[in-house]
Amino acid sequence: MDQRTPIRRAPTGHSSIRRTTPAAALLLALAVLGTVSACTGGVTGTPGAAGLRDPYFPKLGNGGYDVTHYGLTLDVDPTAHRLRGTAEITARATQDLSAFHLDLAGLDVESATVEGRPAAVNRAGRELTLRPDADVEDRLREGRTFRTVVRYSGSPQTITDADESEEGWLRTADGSLALGEPTGSMAWFPGNHHPSDKATYDIEVTVPKGLTAVSNGEPAARRTEGDRTTYSWHTPEPMASYLATVAIGKFETKESVTPDGIEVFTAVDPEVAEESAPVLGRLPEVMEWAAENFGPYPFTSTGVIIDREDDAGYALETQNRPFFPGPPDIGLLVHELAHQWFGNSVTPATWQDMWLNEGFATYAEWIWSEDFEDTPAQDSFDEAFDDDENWAFPPAEPPSAADISESPVYGRGAMVIHEIRLAMDDDEAFFDLIAGWPKAHRHGNASTEDFIAYVEEESGQDLTELWDTWLYGESRPPEG
Ligand code: TRP
Ligand code: ZN
């Protein structure tokens, strides 16, 4: 055997947190290159990759493991804009691991353990590298499930996207708000922040008494100790991390049940409660309509979070309960609830597949208008066809990360769905196909290639020309 590089390990009893000093960087580089660890242990794992090579965010996510569950315990002081957190991450190794990465933007890591033993932590930009203690490396063999605990604190960042929109951890008029699409969730917890790694969640948030903390899933418990209240939320179905949310502030909360038996939890800022009431009253109707068109609702609970208009720049389909800055109109409510099937249950394999989210959610608005507003989907299509903005680039090929939320992804994405409807020329078969897609990939991920194969299989047609024109074509065809 050739000479092995001894890797210095964290001293027992506490972990060593290093900023990247030249010496640490050298050690890390050797560790990464060496692929073989300490001379004493004879362990043969290799480091997990620092990213999953997403076409738009190559460093997003991490290789070598799949997270199955996040247990997040947060203590938040919204006024001071400070957060202290503990992330318990349960993951399954997909290779023999000697080290692995977590994505985290900002915040200070106080300590980390893997399988209960202090792990060495290295920090470089938004990548944390954890090197488990040699004594537990055999618990990170391929196929085994291991537990990582990271304690962290600091002032969470607001991240400005490539398209200038703000996400991550936001300050609101009376509290805080976490929005994660596409990369913002790393501003409030360490994890595998690529949409392909879905997991269940327990999110526990402690806030000053008088404020409410709302999150995904179902409320599990609430307790007040002294001047702090703790809210616990449980998400039993898999969730991509960009759909995780926490909204802290003064909220009017209501619990009910839809006629289909789905639990409803709504949280509305008192300032906009009155104005929100009429559209909120239609939520059960939208849920029922959506289930008729898209199949059974994929989650245990539904609802909304409505904050004030200035609290964020856009609505987001956060899992179970979409977030709205101000009272939504009915079309926006339909859009964000449709995402629960298209995006949240069947989630893009990479950010290149975002048009599947927005195309379907926009098409849901078109069907709603057809059913309730005397506007045939064909009229919505024609309007989108005439809009030059929809022709800036092909929906399946946004030119850069700054473009993934631009008009073609929404408008032309929906035009692709409508073209499938025209090609099938059989509405019953078309609606079966629409409902079959989230069923085929329930709680999973799917790519554009998966969708093309699915539609051709279900319709029994070769639709090469349709994809070439509507999905990949650079310019508007001569006739609609
Ligand atoms: N995806 C969100 C929706 O369709 C909107 C959204 C999220 C967005 N992030 C964005 C729009 C950034 C523009 C820019 O509801
Ligand atoms: Zn959308």
GROMACS .gro file of C-alpha atoms and ligand atoms in nm:
model
  496
    1MET     CA    1   0.000   0.000   0.000
    2ASP     CA    2   0.120   0.349  -0.071
    3GLN     CA    3   0.180   0.613   0.186
    4ARG     CA    4  -0.136   0.742   0.344
    5THR     CA    5  -0.192   1.091   0.463
    6PRO     CA    6  -0.282   1.098   0.828
    7ILE     CA    7  -0.594   1.307   0.878
    8ARG     CA    8  -0.615   1.497   1.200
    9ARG     CA    9  -0.941   1.429   1.379
   10ALA     CA   10  -1.145   1.636   1.612
   11PRO     CA   11  -1.032   1.599   1.971
   12THR     CA   12  -1.286   1.404   2.168
   13GLY     CA   13  -1.526   1.590   2.395
   14HIS     CA   14  -1.580   1.884   2.163
   15SER     CA   15  -1.567   1.935   1.792
   16SER     CA   16  -1.326   2.168   1.624
   17ILE     CA   17  -1.481   2.432   1.404
   18ARG     CA   18  -1.234   2.580   1.164
   19ARG     CA   19  -1.255   2.868   0.927
   20THR     CA   20  -1.059   2.775   0.618
   21THR     CA   21  -0.702   2.859   0.713
   22PRO     CA   22  -0.434   2.764   0.459
   23ALA     CA   23  -0.335   2.466   0.674
   24ALA     CA   24  -0.694   2.351   0.706
   25ALA     CA   25  -0.750   2.395   0.335
   26LEU     CA   26  -0.445   2.181   0.266
   27LEU     CA   27  -0.566   1.912   0.502
   28LEU     CA   28  -0.908   1.920   0.340
   29ALA     CA   29  -0.761   1.903  -0.009
   30LEU     CA   30  -0.550   1.607   0.093
   31ALA     CA   31  -0.852   1.444   0.250
   32VAL     CA   32  -1.053   1.490  -0.067
   33LEU     CA   33  -0.773   1.371  -0.293
   34GLY     CA   34  -0.665   1.091  -0.066
   35THR     CA   35  -1.001   0.913  -0.058
   36VAL     CA   36  -0.854   0.697   0.214
   37SER     CA   37  -0.861   0.796   0.575
   38ALA     CA   38  -0.654   0.751   0.883
   39CYS     CA   39  -0.367   0.506   0.890
   40THR     CA   40  -0.495   0.373   1.219
   41GLY     CA   41  -0.847   0.275   1.110
   42GLY     CA   42  -0.806   0.129   0.765
   43VAL     CA   43  -1.146   0.273   0.672
   44THR     CA   44  -1.205   0.297   0.299
   45GLY     CA   45  -1.488   0.549   0.251
   46THR     CA   46  -1.466   0.842   0.014
   47PRO     CA   47  -1.596   1.199   0.061
   48GLY     CA   48  -1.945   1.277  -0.069
   49ALA     CA   49  -1.961   1.531  -0.353
   50ALA     CA   50  -2.005   1.902  -0.272
   51GLY     CA   51  -2.288   1.942  -0.522
   52LEU     CA   52  -2.533   1.750  -0.740
   53ARG     CA   53  -2.441   1.927  -1.067
   54ASP     CA   54  -2.777   2.092  -1.111
   55PRO     CA   55  -2.765   2.264  -1.452
   56TYR     CA   56  -2.844   2.600  -1.286
   57PHE     CA   57  -2.695   2.556  -0.936
   58PRO     CA   58  -2.405   2.308  -0.963
   59LYS     CA   59  -2.304   2.330  -0.594
   60LEU     CA   60  -2.662   2.296  -0.463
   61GLY     CA   61  -2.723   1.976  -0.269
   62ASN     CA   62  -2.461   1.719  -0.180
   63GLY     CA   63  -2.363   1.371  -0.292
   64GLY     CA   64  -2.318   1.046  -0.104
   65TYR     CA   65  -2.630   1.047   0.111
   66ASP     CA   66  -3.007   1.095   0.109
   67VAL     CA   67  -3.176   1.275   0.395
   68THR     CA   68  -3.485   1.094   0.525
   69HIS     CA   69  -3.578   1.330   0.810
   70TYR     CA   70  -3.497   1.675   0.945
   71GLY     CA   71  -3.566   1.758   1.308
   72LEU     CA   72  -3.524   2.135   1.337
   73THR     CA   73  -3.540   2.313   1.669
   74LEU     CA   74  -3.524   2.691   1.633
   75ASP     CA   75  -3.522   2.967   1.888
   76VAL     CA   76  -3.598   3.296   1.719
   77ASP     CA   77  -3.580   3.656   1.831
   78PRO     CA   78  -3.741   3.841   1.539
   79THR     CA   79  -3.668   4.188   1.679
   80ALA     CA   80  -3.297   4.124   1.713
   81HIS     CA   81  -3.312   3.918   1.390
   82ARG     CA   82  -3.132   3.633   1.562
   83LEU     CA   83  -3.177   3.261   1.546
   84ARG     CA   84  -3.032   2.969   1.738
   85GLY     CA   85  -3.092   2.626   1.589
   86THR     CA   86  -3.031   2.257   1.621
   87ALA     CA   87  -3.065   2.043   1.310
   88GLU     CA   88  -3.094   1.668   1.361
   89ILE     CA   89  -3.046   1.513   1.021
   90THR     CA   90  -3.122   1.148   0.959
   91ALA     CA   91  -2.969   1.028   0.633
   92ARG     CA   92  -2.891   0.710   0.444
   93ALA     CA   93  -2.543   0.676   0.293
   94THR     CA   94  -2.544   0.608  -0.082
   95GLN     CA   95  -2.171   0.532  -0.081
   96ASP     CA   96  -1.913   0.445   0.184
   97LEU     CA   97  -1.854   0.792   0.328
   98SER     CA   98  -1.536   0.927   0.486
   99ALA     CA   99  -1.677   1.282   0.487
  100PHE     CA  100  -1.982   1.465   0.353
  101HIS     CA  101  -2.114   1.813   0.285
  102LEU     CA  102  -2.410   2.017   0.405
  103ASP     CA  103  -2.528   2.345   0.247
  104LEU     CA  104  -2.548   2.640   0.488
  105ALA     CA  105  -2.543   3.012   0.407
  106GLY     CA  106  -2.424   3.242   0.687
  107LEU     CA  107  -2.482   3.156   1.055
  108ASP     CA  108  -2.212   3.022   1.287
  109VAL     CA  109  -2.173   2.651   1.345
  110GLU     CA  110  -2.116   2.587   1.713
  111SER     CA  111  -2.075   2.211   1.707
  112ALA     CA  112  -2.151   1.902   1.504
  113THR     CA  113  -2.178   1.534   1.585
  114VAL     CA  114  -2.222   1.232   1.363
  115GLU     CA  115  -2.363   0.922   1.530
  116GLY     CA  116  -2.320   1.095   1.864
  117ARG     CA  117  -1.947   1.159   1.826
  118PRO     CA  118  -1.794   1.502   1.765
  119ALA     CA  119  -1.721   1.557   1.397
  120ALA     CA  120  -1.463   1.791   1.247
  121VAL     CA  121  -1.630   2.074   1.057
  122ASN     CA  122  -1.480   2.280   0.780
  123ARG     CA  123  -1.648   2.587   0.641
  124ALA     CA  124  -1.592   2.723   0.289
  125GLY     CA  125  -1.856   2.963   0.160
  126ARG     CA  126  -2.194   2.785   0.162
  127GLU     CA  127  -2.041   2.439   0.197
  128LEU     CA  128  -1.990   2.270   0.532
  129THR     CA  129  -1.771   1.960   0.529
  130LEU     CA  130  -1.825   1.717   0.815
  131ARG     CA  131  -1.565   1.453   0.888
  132PRO     CA  132  -1.704   1.192   1.125
  133ASP     CA  133  -1.492   1.048   1.401
  134ALA     CA  134  -1.297   0.738   1.294
  135ASP     CA  135  -1.477   0.532   1.556
  136VAL     CA  136  -1.812   0.569   1.376
  137GLU     CA  137  -1.701   0.557   1.013
  138ASP     CA  138  -1.830   0.204   0.972
  139ARG     CA  139  -2.177   0.344   1.041
  140LEU     CA  140  -2.153   0.550   0.723
  141ARG     CA  141  -2.115   0.254   0.490
  142GLU     CA  142  -2.337   0.250   0.182
  143GLY     CA  143  -2.698   0.175   0.270
  144ARG     CA  144  -2.668   0.256   0.640
  145THR     CA  145  -2.869   0.525   0.815
  146PHE     CA  146  -2.677   0.773   1.028
  147ARG     CA  147  -2.762   1.074   1.239
  148THR     CA  148  -2.596   1.414   1.230
  149VAL     CA  149  -2.662   1.696   1.479
  150VAL     CA  150  -2.552   2.051   1.398
  151ARG     CA  151  -2.587   2.336   1.648
  152TYR     CA  152  -2.576   2.682   1.496
  153SER     CA  153  -2.670   3.043   1.561
  154GLY     CA  154  -2.646   3.395   1.428
  155SER     CA  155  -2.825   3.650   1.219
  156PRO     CA  156  -2.991   3.459   0.931
  157GLN     CA  157  -2.935   3.600   0.583
  158THR     CA  158  -3.173   3.731   0.324
  159ILE     CA  159  -3.043   3.590  -0.005
  160THR     CA  160  -3.083   3.790  -0.324
  161ASP     CA  161  -3.146   3.560  -0.620
  162ALA     CA  162  -2.991   3.581  -0.964
  163ASP     CA  163  -3.319   3.748  -1.068
  164GLU     CA  164  -3.295   4.005  -0.784
  165SER     CA  165  -3.585   3.860  -0.586
  166GLU     CA  166  -3.533   3.806  -0.213
  167GLU     CA  167  -3.556   3.477  -0.030
  168GLY     CA  168  -3.396   3.300   0.264
  169TRP     CA  169  -3.481   3.461   0.599
  170LEU     CA  170  -3.681   3.780   0.566
  171ARG     CA  171  -3.780   4.044   0.816
  172THR     CA  172  -4.154   4.121   0.809
  173ALA     CA  173  -4.353   4.408   0.962
  174ASP     CA  174  -4.414   4.208   1.279
  175GLY     CA  175  -4.179   3.910   1.265
  176SER     CA  176  -3.985   3.685   1.029
  177LEU     CA  177  -4.045   3.472   0.723
  178ALA     CA  178  -3.851   3.190   0.556
  179LEU     CA  179  -3.892   3.143   0.178
  180GLY     CA  180  -3.678   2.890  -0.004
  181GLU     CA  181  -3.722   2.887  -0.380
  182PRO     CA  182  -3.481   2.803  -0.532
  183THR     CA  183  -3.192   2.811  -0.281
  184GLY     CA  184  -3.309   3.011   0.023
  185SER     CA  185  -3.360   2.735   0.279
  186MET     CA  186  -2.984   2.708   0.344
  187ALA     CA  187  -3.017   3.049   0.514
  188TRP     CA  188  -3.196   2.888   0.810
  189PHE     CA  189  -3.090   2.526   0.834
  190PRO     CA  190  -2.800   2.309   0.716
  191GLY     CA  191  -2.898   2.029   0.482
  192ASN     CA  192  -2.907   1.875   0.139
  193HIS     CA  193  -3.079   2.166  -0.033
  194HIS     CA  194  -3.138   2.019  -0.380
  195PRO     CA  195  -3.503   1.952  -0.474
  196SER     CA  196  -3.418   1.589  -0.553
  197ASP     CA  197  -3.354   1.507  -0.186
  198LYS     CA  198  -3.697   1.506  -0.021
  199ALA     CA  199  -3.748   1.426   0.346
  200THR     CA  200  -4.002   1.440   0.628
  201TYR     CA  201  -3.973   1.721   0.884
  202ASP     CA  202  -4.035   1.812   1.244
  203ILE     CA  203  -4.002   2.188   1.288
  204GLU     CA  204  -4.015   2.334   1.638
  205VAL     CA  205  -3.996   2.710   1.676
  206THR     CA  206  -3.973   2.909   1.999
  207VAL     CA  207  -4.074   3.274   1.977
  208PRO     CA  208  -4.157   3.559   2.218
  209LYS     CA  209  -4.498   3.508   2.382
  210GLY     CA  210  -4.770   3.685   2.183
  211LEU     CA  211  -4.624   3.587   1.846
  212THR     CA  212  -4.722   3.276   1.650
  213ALA     CA  213  -4.487   3.049   1.452
  214VAL     CA  214  -4.650   2.874   1.155
  215SER     CA  215  -4.482   2.609   0.944
  216ASN     CA  216  -4.556   2.315   0.713
  217GLY     CA  217  -4.754   2.004   0.798
  218GLU     CA  218  -4.971   1.968   1.105
  219PRO     CA  219  -4.941   2.139   1.443
  220ALA     CA  220  -4.805   1.889   1.695
  221ALA     CA  221  -4.784   2.077   2.023
  222ARG     CA  222  -4.770   2.419   2.178
  223ARG     CA  223  -4.632   2.522   2.515
  224THR     CA  224  -4.550   2.849   2.688
  225GLU     CA  225  -4.270   2.874   2.941
  226GLY     CA  226  -4.216   3.215   3.093
  227ASP     CA  227  -4.217   3.470   2.812
  228ARG     CA  228  -4.150   3.223   2.526
  229THR     CA  229  -4.393   3.004   2.334
  230THR     CA  230  -4.292   2.693   2.140
  231TYR     CA  231  -4.486   2.578   1.833
  232SER     CA  232  -4.423   2.232   1.685
  233TRP     CA  233  -4.512   2.127   1.332
  234HIS     CA  234  -4.491   1.780   1.181
  235THR     CA  235  -4.462   1.708   0.808
  236PRO     CA  236  -4.525   1.337   0.751
  237GLU     CA  237  -4.500   1.343   0.372
  238PRO     CA  238  -4.172   1.398   0.186
  239MET     CA  239  -4.091   1.764   0.120
  240ALA     CA  240  -3.823   1.934  -0.089
  241SER     CA  241  -3.634   2.182   0.128
  242TYR     CA  242  -3.727   2.481  -0.093
  243LEU     CA  243  -4.090   2.428   0.016
  244ALA     CA  244  -4.014   2.445   0.389
  245THR     CA  245  -4.128   2.762   0.563
  246VAL     CA  246  -4.155   2.936   0.897
  247ALA     CA  247  -4.369   3.246   0.938
  248ILE     CA  248  -4.345   3.431   1.267
  249GLY     CA  249  -4.566   3.723   1.364
  250LYS     CA  250  -4.909   3.816   1.489
  251PHE     CA  251  -5.151   3.581   1.317
  252GLU     CA  252  -5.520   3.500   1.334
  253THR     CA  253  -5.518   3.122   1.310
  254LYS     CA  254  -5.814   2.896   1.226
  255GLU     CA  255  -5.853   2.521   1.206
  256SER     CA  256  -6.122   2.340   1.011
  257VAL     CA  257  -6.179   2.039   0.786
  258THR     CA  258  -6.277   2.030   0.416
  259PRO     CA  259  -6.576   1.822   0.299
  260ASP     CA  260  -6.317   1.568   0.179
  261GLY     CA  261  -6.179   1.539   0.534
  262ILE     CA  262  -5.854   1.732   0.483
  263GLU     CA  263  -5.739   1.939   0.781
  264VAL     CA  264  -5.718   2.313   0.714
  265PHE     CA  265  -5.487   2.550   0.904
  266THR     CA  266  -5.490   2.914   0.807
  267ALA     CA  267  -5.277   3.193   0.950
  268VAL     CA  268  -5.360   3.547   0.848
  269ASP     CA  269  -5.200   3.874   0.956
  270PRO     CA  270  -5.477   4.067   1.138
  271GLU     CA  271  -5.406   4.373   0.921
  272VAL     CA  272  -5.526   4.185   0.611
  273ALA     CA  273  -5.774   3.942   0.770
  274GLU     CA  274  -6.092   4.120   0.670
  275GLU     CA  275  -5.980   4.168   0.312
  276SER     CA  276  -5.871   3.801   0.292
  277ALA     CA  277  -6.197   3.655   0.422
  278PRO     CA  278  -6.390   3.625   0.091
  279VAL     CA  279  -6.115   3.438  -0.096
  280LEU     CA  280  -6.037   3.223   0.209
  281GLY     CA  281  -6.402   3.120   0.214
  282ARG     CA  282  -6.348   2.962  -0.128
  283LEU     CA  283  -6.053   2.744  -0.023
  284PRO     CA  284  -6.265   2.428   0.032
  285GLU     CA  285  -6.424   2.478  -0.311
  286VAL     CA  286  -6.082   2.515  -0.478
  287MET     CA  287  -5.953   2.206  -0.298
  288GLU     CA  288  -6.253   2.002  -0.413
  289TRP     CA  289  -6.223   2.126  -0.772
  290ALA     CA  290  -5.848   2.056  -0.776
  291ALA     CA  291  -5.899   1.699  -0.648
  292GLU     CA  292  -6.156   1.638  -0.923
  293ASN     CA  293  -5.909   1.753  -1.188
  294PHE     CA  294  -5.571   1.645  -1.048
  295GLY     CA  295  -5.660   1.343  -0.834
  296PRO     CA  296  -5.665   1.297  -0.456
  297TYR     CA  297  -5.489   1.571  -0.256
  298PRO     CA  298  -5.140   1.436  -0.176
  299PHE     CA  299  -5.103   1.573   0.180
  300THR     CA  300  -5.270   1.543   0.519
  301SER     CA  301  -5.340   1.914   0.564
  302THR     CA  302  -5.387   2.231   0.364
  303GLY     CA  303  -5.428   2.603   0.436
  304VAL     CA  304  -5.262   2.937   0.373
  305ILE     CA  305  -5.026   3.186   0.534
  306ILE     CA  306  -5.119   3.545   0.450
  307ASP     CA  307  -4.882   3.823   0.556
  308ARG     CA  308  -4.882   4.191   0.460
  309GLU     CA  309  -4.817   4.306   0.104
  310ASP     CA  310  -4.470   4.447   0.176
  311ASP     CA  311  -4.353   4.136   0.363
  312ALA     CA  312  -4.234   3.956   0.047
  313GLY     CA  313  -4.217   4.017  -0.328
  314TYR     CA  314  -4.412   3.713  -0.442
  315ALA     CA  315  -4.634   3.424  -0.334
  316LEU     CA  316  -4.483   3.077  -0.289
  317GLU     CA  317  -4.633   2.726  -0.289
  318THR     CA  318  -4.480   2.635   0.051
  319GLN     CA  319  -4.590   2.277   0.125
  320ASN     CA  320  -4.939   2.232   0.272
  321ARG     CA  321  -4.993   2.605   0.312
  322PRO     CA  322  -4.887   2.845   0.041
  323PHE     CA  323  -4.757   3.185   0.144
  324PHE     CA  324  -4.914   3.508   0.014
  325PRO     CA  325  -4.795   3.867   0.063
  326GLY     CA  326  -5.140   4.024   0.106
  327PRO     CA  327  -5.480   3.876   0.016
  328PRO     CA  328  -5.453   3.663  -0.301
  329ASP     CA  329  -5.704   3.681  -0.581
  330ILE     CA  330  -5.879   3.355  -0.665
  331GLY     CA  331  -5.646   3.284  -0.960
  332LEU     CA  332  -5.337   3.306  -0.741
  333LEU     CA  333  -5.496   3.082  -0.478
  334VAL     CA  334  -5.575   2.827  -0.751
  335HIS     CA  335  -5.215   2.856  -0.881
  336GLU     CA  336  -5.047   2.796  -0.545
  337LEU     CA  337  -5.284   2.515  -0.445
  338ALA     CA  338  -5.232   2.344  -0.784
  339HIS     CA  339  -4.858   2.343  -0.701
  340GLN     CA  340  -4.933   2.104  -0.414
  341TRP     CA  341  -4.985   1.840  -0.684
  342PHE     CA  342  -4.748   1.988  -0.945
  343GLY     CA  343  -4.418   2.076  -0.780
  344ASN     CA  344  -4.472   1.966  -0.422
  345SER     CA  345  -4.587   1.605  -0.463
  346VAL     CA  346  -4.416   1.552  -0.799
  347THR     CA  347  -4.106   1.769  -0.768
  348PRO     CA  348  -3.862   1.875  -1.041
  349ALA     CA  349  -3.557   1.647  -1.074
  350THR     CA  350  -3.346   1.960  -1.133
  351TRP     CA  351  -3.418   2.333  -1.162
  352GLN     CA  352  -3.422   2.290  -1.538
  353ASP     CA  353  -3.758   2.115  -1.494
  354MET     CA  354  -3.918   2.417  -1.325
  355TRP     CA  355  -4.150   2.468  -1.625
  356LEU     CA  356  -4.331   2.150  -1.513
  357ASN     CA  357  -4.420   2.334  -1.189
  358GLU     CA  358  -4.518   2.665  -1.339
  359GLY     CA  359  -4.666   2.534  -1.664
  360PHE     CA  360  -4.911   2.313  -1.474
  361ALA     CA  361  -4.991   2.574  -1.207
  362THR     CA  362  -5.060   2.832  -1.478
  363TYR     CA  363  -5.267   2.582  -1.674
  364ALA     CA  364  -5.467   2.519  -1.356
  365GLU     CA  365  -5.561   2.890  -1.364
  366TRP     CA  366  -5.669   2.850  -1.727
  367ILE     CA  367  -5.891   2.552  -1.642
  368TRP     CA  368  -6.039   2.741  -1.346
  369SER     CA  369  -6.124   3.034  -1.577
  370GLU     CA  370  -6.277   2.788  -1.825
  371ASP     CA  371  -6.492   2.629  -1.553
  372PHE     CA  372  -6.597   2.939  -1.359
  373GLU     CA  373  -6.523   3.255  -1.556
  374ASP     CA  374  -6.652   3.187  -1.908
  375THR     CA  375  -6.300   3.203  -2.048
  376PRO     CA  376  -6.213   2.893  -2.250
  377ALA     CA  377  -5.853   2.773  -2.199
  378GLN     CA  378  -5.811   2.842  -2.571
  379ASP     CA  379  -5.863   3.215  -2.504
  380SER     CA  380  -5.598   3.209  -2.229
  381PHE     CA  381  -5.368   3.025  -2.468
  382ASP     CA  382  -5.425   3.281  -2.744
  383GLU     CA  383  -5.348   3.566  -2.507
  384ALA     CA  384  -5.025   3.394  -2.394
  385PHE     CA  385  -4.937   3.320  -2.756
  386ASP     CA  386  -4.962   3.688  -2.844
  387ASP     CA  387  -4.747   3.798  -2.550
  388ASP     CA  388  -4.389   3.857  -2.672
  389GLU     CA  389  -4.251   3.795  -2.323
  390ASN     CA  390  -4.345   3.428  -2.351
  391TRP     CA  391  -4.112   3.393  -2.649
  392ALA     CA  392  -3.792   3.516  -2.485
  393PHE     CA  393  -3.653   3.159  -2.461
  394PRO     CA  394  -3.777   2.796  -2.464
  395PRO     CA  395  -3.938   2.699  -2.132
  396ALA     CA  396  -3.726   2.384  -2.094
  397GLU     CA  397  -3.405   2.580  -2.156
  398PRO     CA  398  -3.386   2.902  -1.954
  399PRO     CA  399  -3.059   3.074  -2.053
  400SER     CA  400  -2.945   3.121  -1.692
  401ALA     CA  401  -3.042   3.089  -1.324
  402ALA     CA  402  -3.178   3.445  -1.347
  403ASP     CA  403  -3.445   3.322  -1.590
  404ILE     CA  404  -3.600   3.021  -1.418
  405SER     CA  405  -3.895   3.229  -1.287
  406GLU     CA  406  -3.948   3.428  -1.609
  407SER     CA  407  -4.259   3.440  -1.831
  408PRO     CA  408  -4.177   3.156  -2.075
  409VAL     CA  409  -4.152   2.909  -1.783
  410TYR     CA  410  -4.508   3.003  -1.682
  411GLY     CA  411  -4.687   3.112  -2.001
  412ARG     CA  412  -4.523   2.887  -2.255
  413GLY     CA  413  -4.510   2.606  -2.000
  414ALA     CA  414  -4.890   2.625  -1.988
  415MET     CA  415  -4.903   2.646  -2.369
  416VAL     CA  416  -4.719   2.309  -2.383
  417ILE     CA  417  -4.992   2.153  -2.167
  418HIS     CA  418  -5.263   2.305  -2.386
  419GLU     CA  419  -5.093   2.175  -2.702
  420ILE     CA  420  -5.101   1.825  -2.552
  421ARG     CA  421  -5.476   1.871  -2.498
  422LEU     CA  422  -5.521   1.976  -2.862
  423ALA     CA  423  -5.309   1.686  -2.988
  424MET     CA  424  -5.512   1.436  -2.786
  425ASP     CA  425  -5.842   1.586  -2.902
  426ASP     CA  426  -6.023   1.398  -2.625
  427ASP     CA  427  -6.081   1.594  -2.304
  428GLU     CA  428  -6.163   1.290  -2.097
  429ALA     CA  429  -5.833   1.123  -2.192
  430PHE     CA  430  -5.649   1.453  -2.146
  431PHE     CA  431  -5.779   1.505  -1.790
  432ASP     CA  432  -5.693   1.144  -1.708
  433LEU     CA  433  -5.341   1.213  -1.829
  434ILE     CA  434  -5.317   1.530  -1.616
  435ALA     CA  435  -5.433   1.349  -1.301
  436GLY     CA  436  -5.213   1.050  -1.380
  437TRP     CA  437  -4.889   1.250  -1.372
  438PRO     CA  438  -4.885   1.344  -1.000
  439LYS     CA  439  -5.014   0.993  -0.929
  440ALA     CA  440  -4.728   0.831  -1.123
  441HIS     CA  441  -4.466   1.031  -0.928
  442ARG     CA  442  -4.649   1.086  -0.598
  443HIS     CA  443  -4.403   1.221  -0.335
  444GLY     CA  444  -4.118   1.179  -0.585
  445ASN     CA  445  -3.919   1.368  -0.846
  446ALA     CA  446  -3.952   1.377  -1.222
  447SER     CA  447  -3.770   1.532  -1.516
  448THR     CA  448  -3.876   1.676  -1.850
  449GLU     CA  449  -3.761   1.350  -2.015
  450ASP     CA  450  -3.985   1.154  -1.774
  451PHE     CA  451  -4.276   1.379  -1.871
  452ILE     CA  452  -4.219   1.341  -2.245
  453ALA     CA  453  -4.202   0.962  -2.212
  454TYR     CA  454  -4.515   0.960  -1.992
  455VAL     CA  455  -4.723   1.174  -2.231
  456GLU     CA  456  -4.620   0.975  -2.538
  457GLU     CA  457  -4.700   0.649  -2.358
  458GLU     CA  458  -5.038   0.767  -2.225
  459SER     CA  459  -5.149   0.937  -2.547
  460GLY     CA  460  -5.006   0.668  -2.773
  461GLN     CA  461  -4.865   0.942  -2.996
  462ASP     CA  462  -4.521   1.043  -3.116
  463LEU     CA  463  -4.520   1.411  -3.021
  464THR     CA  464  -4.167   1.501  -3.136
  465GLU     CA  465  -4.290   1.798  -3.332
  466LEU     CA  466  -4.493   1.931  -3.038
  467TRP     CA  467  -4.188   1.924  -2.806
  468ASP     CA  468  -3.961   2.072  -3.074
  469THR     CA  469  -4.198   2.361  -3.132
  470TRP     CA  470  -4.347   2.444  -2.793
  471LEU     CA  471  -4.095   2.316  -2.539
  472TYR     CA  472  -3.765   2.363  -2.720
  473GLY     CA  473  -3.844   2.600  -3.010
  474GLU     CA  474  -3.660   2.933  -3.002
  475SER     CA  475  -3.929   3.136  -3.176
  476ARG     CA  476  -4.303   3.169  -3.216
  477PRO     CA  477  -4.443   2.935  -3.482
  478PRO     CA  478  -4.633   3.102  -3.772
  479GLU     CA  479  -4.982   3.000  -3.654
  480GLY     CA  480  -5.128   2.932  -3.308
  481TRP     N1  481  -4.273   3.000  -0.787
  481TRP     C1  482  -4.357   3.099  -0.725
  481TRP     C2  483  -4.499   3.080  -0.776
  481TRP     O1  484  -4.522   3.041  -0.886
  481TRP     C3  485  -4.318   3.240  -0.753
  481TRP     C4  486  -4.178   3.276  -0.728
  481TRP     C5  487  -4.095   3.222  -0.637
  481TRP     C6  488  -4.104   3.377  -0.795
  481TRP     N2  489  -3.973   3.284  -0.644
  481TRP     C7  490  -3.977   3.378  -0.738
  481TRP     C8  491  -4.136   3.465  -0.896
  481TRP     C9  492  -3.880   3.467  -0.782
  481TRP    C10  493  -4.041   3.554  -0.939
  481TRP    C11  494  -3.913   3.555  -0.883
  481TRP     O2  495  -4.591   3.105  -0.707
  482ZN      ZN  496  -4.606   2.899  -0.950
   0.00000   0.00000   0.00000
